[in-house]
Coordinates of C-alpha atoms and ligand atoms in Angstrom, one line a residue:
X1 CA -11.0 -6.9 -13.4
X2 CA -10.2 -10.6 -12.6
X3 CA -8.9 -11.1 -16.2
X4 CA -6.5 -8.2 -15.6
X5 CA -5.3 -9.8 -12.4
X6 CA -7.1 -8.0 -9.6
X7 CA -8.2 -10.0 -6.6
X8 CA -10.8 -7.6 -5.2
X9 CA -12.5 -4.5 -6.5
X10 CA -15.6 -2.2 -6.3
X11 CA -16.9 0.9 -7.9
X12 CA -17.5 4.1 -6.1
X13 CA -19.4 7.3 -7.1
X14 CA -17.0 10.2 -7.5
X15 CA -18.1 12.6 -4.7
X16 CA -16.3 14.3 -1.9
X17 CA -15.2 12.0 1.0
X18 CA -16.0 14.6 3.6
X19 CA -15.9 12.4 6.7
X20 CA -12.6 10.9 5.7
X21 CA -11.3 14.4 4.9
X22 CA -12.2 15.7 8.4
X23 CA -10.5 12.8 10.1
X24 CA -7.4 13.3 7.9
X25 CA -7.2 17.0 8.8
X26 CA -7.5 16.2 12.4
X27 CA -4.6 13.7 12.1
X28 CA -2.5 16.4 10.3
X29 CA -3.4 18.8 13.1
X30 CA -2.0 16.4 15.6
X31 CA 1.3 16.2 13.6
X32 CA 0.6 12.6 12.5
X33 CA 2.4 13.2 9.2
X34 CA 5.8 13.9 10.9
X35 CA 7.4 15.9 8.1
X36 CA 5.8 14.1 5.1
X37 CA 5.1 17.5 3.6
X38 CA 3.4 16.0 0.5
X39 CA 0.5 14.9 2.7
X40 CA -0.3 18.5 3.5
X41 CA -0.5 19.4 -0.2
X42 CA -3.6 18.8 -2.3
X43 CA -5.8 17.8 0.6
X44 CA -8.9 18.8 -1.4
X45 CA -7.9 16.7 -4.4
X46 CA -7.1 13.7 -2.1
X47 CA -10.7 13.5 -1.0
X48 CA -12.5 14.5 -4.2
X49 CA -11.6 12.8 -7.5
X50 CA -13.5 15.4 -9.5
X51 CA -10.6 17.8 -8.8
X52 CA -8.2 15.3 -10.3
X53 CA -10.2 14.5 -13.4
X54 CA -12.7 17.2 -14.5
X55 CA -16.1 15.6 -15.0
X56 CA -15.3 12.4 -13.0
X57 CA -18.3 10.4 -12.0
X58 CA -17.0 6.9 -11.1
X59 CA -13.9 5.4 -9.5
X60 CA -13.0 1.7 -10.0
X61 CA -10.9 0.6 -7.0
X62 CA -8.8 -2.5 -7.5
X63 CA -6.7 -4.5 -5.0
X64 CA -4.1 -7.2 -5.6
X65 CA -2.8 -9.6 -3.0
X66 CA 1.0 -9.7 -2.8
X67 CA 1.4 -12.2 0.1
X68 CA 4.4 -14.5 -0.5
X69 CA 6.2 -17.2 1.5
X70 CA 8.2 -14.5 3.4
X71 CA 5.2 -12.3 4.3
X72 CA 4.6 -13.9 7.7
X73 CA 8.3 -14.3 8.6
X74 CA 8.9 -11.1 10.5
X75 CA 11.0 -12.9 13.0
X76 CA 13.3 -14.5 10.5
X77 CA 16.9 -14.0 11.6
X78 CA 18.4 -13.3 8.1
X79 CA 20.6 -10.3 7.2
X80 CA 18.0 -7.8 6.1
X81 CA 14.3 -7.9 6.5
X82 CA 12.5 -6.3 3.6
X83 CA 8.7 -5.8 3.4
X84 CA 7.3 -8.4 1.1
X85 CA 5.6 -6.0 -1.3
X86 CA 9.1 -5.0 -2.3
X87 CA 10.2 -8.6 -3.3
X88 CA 8.4 -8.4 -6.6
X89 CA 8.1 -6.1 -9.6
X90 CA 7.2 -2.5 -8.6
X91 CA 3.4 -2.5 -8.1
X92 CA 3.1 1.0 -9.5
X93 CA 4.2 -0.4 -12.9
X94 CA 2.1 -3.5 -12.6
X95 CA -1.2 -1.9 -11.5
X96 CA -0.9 0.8 -14.1
X97 CA -0.6 -1.8 -16.9
X98 CA -3.5 -3.8 -15.4
X99 CA -5.8 -0.7 -15.3
X100 CA -4.9 0.0 -18.9
X101 CA -6.2 -3.5 -19.8
X102 CA -9.4 -2.8 -17.9
X103 CA -9.9 0.6 -19.7
X104 CA -9.3 -1.2 -23.0
X105 CA -11.9 -3.8 -22.2
X106 CA -14.3 -1.1 -21.3
X107 CA -13.7 0.5 -24.7
X108 CA -12.3 3.7 -23.1
X109 CA -9.7 5.2 -25.4
X110 CA -10.1 9.0 -24.8
X111 CA -7.4 9.9 -22.2
X112 CA -9.5 12.9 -21.1
X113 CA -12.2 10.5 -19.8
X114 CA -10.0 8.5 -17.5
X115 CA -7.2 8.7 -15.1
X116 CA -5.2 5.9 -13.5
X117 CA -3.9 6.5 -10.0
X118 CA -1.4 4.3 -8.3
X119 CA 0.2 6.4 -5.5
X120 CA 1.3 8.8 -8.2
X121 CA -1.5 11.3 -7.4
X122 CA -3.0 12.2 -4.1
X123 CA -6.1 10.1 -3.5
X124 CA -7.5 8.6 -0.3
X125 CA -7.2 5.0 -1.4
X126 CA -8.0 3.4 1.9
X127 CA -11.2 5.4 2.3
X128 CA -12.1 4.6 -1.3
X129 CA -11.4 0.9 -0.7
X130 CA -13.8 0.8 2.2
X131 CA -16.5 2.6 0.1
X132 CA -15.9 0.1 -2.6
X133 CA -16.7 -2.8 -0.2
X134 CA -13.2 -4.2 -0.3
X135 CA -12.6 -4.3 3.5
X136 CA -12.5 -2.4 6.7
X137 CA -9.8 -0.1 8.2
X138 CA -8.0 -2.4 10.7
X139 CA -6.5 -1.3 14.0
X140 CA -3.1 -1.2 12.2
X141 CA -4.7 1.5 9.9
X142 CA -4.5 -0.8 6.8
X143 CA -7.4 -2.1 4.8
X144 CA -8.2 -5.7 5.7
X145 CA -10.2 -7.9 3.3
X146 CA -12.0 -10.8 4.9
X147 CA -10.4 -13.2 2.4
X148 CA -7.1 -11.6 1.4
X149 CA -6.2 -9.9 4.7
X150 CA -4.0 -6.8 4.5
X151 CA -1.2 -7.9 2.2
X152 CA -2.7 -5.9 -0.7
X153 CA -1.8 -3.0 -2.9
X154 CA -4.4 -0.6 -4.3
X155 CA -5.0 1.5 -7.4
X156 CA -7.9 3.5 -8.9
X157 CA -9.2 4.1 -12.3
X158 CA -11.2 7.4 -12.4
X159 CA -13.8 7.6 -15.1
X160 CA -16.1 10.3 -16.5
X161 CA -18.7 7.6 -17.2
X162 CA -21.5 7.0 -14.8
X163 CA -21.9 3.5 -13.6
X164 CA -25.4 1.8 -13.4
X165 CA -24.5 0.2 -10.0
X166 CA -22.2 1.3 -7.2
X167 CA -20.7 -1.0 -4.6
X168 CA -22.0 -1.2 -1.0
X169 CA -19.5 0.2 1.5
X170 CA -17.9 -2.3 3.9
X171 CA -19.5 -1.9 7.3
X172 CA -18.4 -4.8 9.5
X173 CA -15.3 -4.6 11.7
X174 CA -13.2 -7.8 11.7
X175 CA -10.9 -6.4 14.4
X176 CA -13.4 -6.9 17.2
X177 CA -11.9 -8.9 20.1
X178 CA -8.4 -8.6 18.6
X179 CA -5.6 -6.0 19.1
X180 CA -2.6 -8.1 18.3
X181 CA -1.1 -5.5 16.0
X182 CA -1.1 -2.9 18.8
X183 CA 0.7 -5.2 21.1
X184 CA 3.1 -6.4 18.4
X185 CA 4.2 -3.0 17.0
X186 CA 7.8 -2.6 18.3
X187 CA 7.7 1.2 18.6
X188 CA 4.2 1.9 19.8
X189 CA 3.4 3.6 16.5
X190 CA -0.3 2.5 16.3
X191 CA -2.8 4.9 17.9
X192 CA -6.0 3.7 19.4
X193 CA -8.0 5.5 16.7
X194 CA -6.5 3.3 13.9
X195 CA -4.0 5.9 12.7
X196 CA -0.2 5.7 12.7
X197 CA 2.2 8.0 14.5
X198 CA 4.4 8.3 11.4
X199 CA 7.4 9.6 13.4
X200 CA 7.6 6.2 15.2
X201 CA 6.7 3.9 12.4
X202 CA 9.7 1.8 11.2
X203 CA 8.1 1.4 7.8
X204 CA 7.9 5.1 7.2
X205 CA 11.4 5.7 8.6
X206 CA 13.1 3.1 6.5
X207 CA 11.2 3.7 3.2
X208 CA 10.9 7.5 3.2
X209 CA 14.2 8.3 4.9
X210 CA 16.3 5.4 3.6
X211 CA 17.7 2.4 5.5
X212 CA 19.3 3.4 8.8
X213 CA 21.6 1.6 11.1
X214 CA 19.5 2.5 14.0
X215 CA 16.3 0.9 12.6
X216 CA 18.3 -2.1 11.4
X217 CA 20.3 -2.8 14.5
X218 CA 17.4 -2.3 16.9
X219 CA 14.6 -3.9 14.9
X220 CA 16.2 -5.8 12.0
X221 CA 14.3 -4.1 9.2
X222 CA 16.2 -2.8 6.2
X223 CA 13.2 -1.6 4.1
X224 CA 9.6 -1.4 5.5
X225 CA 8.1 -3.3 8.4
X226 CA 5.4 -5.9 8.4
X227 CA 5.1 -6.7 12.1
X228 CA 1.6 -5.3 12.5
X229 CA 0.5 -7.5 9.5
X230 CA 2.4 -10.7 10.1
X231 CA 0.7 -11.1 13.5
X232 CA -2.8 -10.4 12.1
X233 CA -5.1 -13.5 12.2
X234 CA -6.7 -12.5 8.9
X235 CA -3.3 -12.7 7.2
X236 CA -2.5 -16.1 8.8
X237 CA -5.3 -17.7 6.8
X238 CA -5.2 -15.6 3.6
X239 CA -4.0 -17.2 0.4
X240 CA -0.6 -16.5 -1.3
X241 CA -0.7 -14.2 -4.3
X242 CA -1.8 -15.8 -7.6
X243 CA -1.0 -12.8 -9.9
X244 CA 2.4 -13.7 -11.5
X245 CA 3.4 -10.1 -11.5
X246 CA 3.8 -10.4 -7.7
X247 CA 6.1 -13.4 -7.9
X248 CA 9.2 -12.6 -5.7
X249 CA 12.3 -11.6 -7.8
X250 CA 14.7 -12.3 -4.9
X251 CA 14.6 -13.9 -1.5
X252 CA 15.8 -11.8 1.6
X253 CA 16.6 -15.2 3.3
X254 CA 19.7 -15.3 1.0
X255 CA 21.2 -12.2 2.6
X256 CA 23.7 -12.7 5.3
X257 CA 24.9 -10.2 8.0
X258 CA 27.3 -8.6 5.6
X259 CA 24.6 -7.9 3.1
X260 CA 24.4 -4.1 3.8
X261 CA 28.2 -3.6 3.7
X262 CA 28.5 -5.4 0.4
X263 CA 25.6 -3.5 -1.3
X264 CA 27.3 -1.6 -4.1
X265 CA 25.1 0.3 -6.5
X266 CA 25.8 -2.4 -9.2
X267 CA 24.9 -5.2 -6.8
X268 CA 21.7 -3.4 -5.7
X269 CA 20.7 -2.9 -9.4
X270 CA 21.2 -6.6 -10.1
X271 CA 19.3 -7.7 -7.0
X272 CA 16.5 -5.2 -6.9
X273 CA 16.3 -4.0 -10.5
X274 CA 12.5 -3.6 -11.1
X275 CA 11.3 -3.7 -7.5
X276 CA 10.1 -0.8 -5.4
X277 CA 13.3 -1.1 -3.4
X278 CA 15.4 0.0 -6.4
X279 CA 13.1 3.0 -7.1
X280 CA 13.8 4.2 -3.6
X281 CA 17.4 3.2 -3.6
X282 CA 18.1 5.6 -6.5
X283 CA 16.7 8.5 -4.3
X284 CA 18.8 7.8 -1.2
Ligands
SF4_1 S1 4.8 -1.0 10.2 FE1 5.9 -1.7 12.0 S2 6.4 0.2 13.1 FE2 4.8 0.8 11.6 S3 2.9 0.5 12.7 FE3 3.3 -1.5 11.8 S4 4.4 -2.7 13.3 FE4 4.5 -0.5 14.0
SF4_2 S1 -4.1 -7.8 14.2 FE1 -6.3 -7.9 15.0 S2 -6.7 -5.7 15.5 FE2 -4.9 -5.7 14.2 S3 -5.7 -5.4 12.1 FE3 -5.5 -7.7 12.4 S4 -7.6 -8.3 13.2 FE4 -7.4 -6.0 13.4

């Protein structure tokens, strides 16, 4: 996994995540998804990888740190704040290639015996990451790793092979005595039970619904929001990314206040070409 570029990983037995499923259904029942209809589809598959790959027995969960020089700069007064995971090549592409390398090294060539998941299929990646021993669910609802903090992206490689040893789930809680993210969130989107009120979350609003003047003028975010991460003490001490795939391809500090007005499709393509921002930009 390290040779492929992953920073943290673990292996989980492919069984139903019944506790996590019950919590998710309760959150849906409270309307936490706020119109993200795709979250209501395939709930059974999301919590049982055997329904995604018949005969699945193991899941390798991999995480990569994407923290860069801008990740802690939520207060920077430049023309468009953009979540730092979107400064580099689209992680969906990167992680899929990395997992293909892992599968090759494991000698797995039969497509029917493996499935790579990077957001493209419903899978409860945060619950799996905890089970894989990668970290705990922080109060900001993100997985926090004691070394890499929460500036991480995740993917999974589901296998029909049994593993001779599975990871120990992460059981400590590194949030005890803190609560900075709750205080910092500009919209009060973080619930006390470590879930997010999606309707209020700037990240959801600007990524799923497209950049809006309201979000930008009030909060200064053009794409995403990292305020509940940039204030986290675990992120203050975590290292910057080392995987070259997560090297920033542009710097939002270069954008002035006219940046949005001047953003023609051609300019967007040249600025954001292979980043997650461009993938979204095409849909808006
Ligand atoms: S991403 Fe921003 S709006 Fe959403 S919970 Fe975190 S701080 Fe609040
Ligand atoms: S800011 Fe504090 S409470 Fe929030 S995730 Fe980080 S450690 Fe946990």
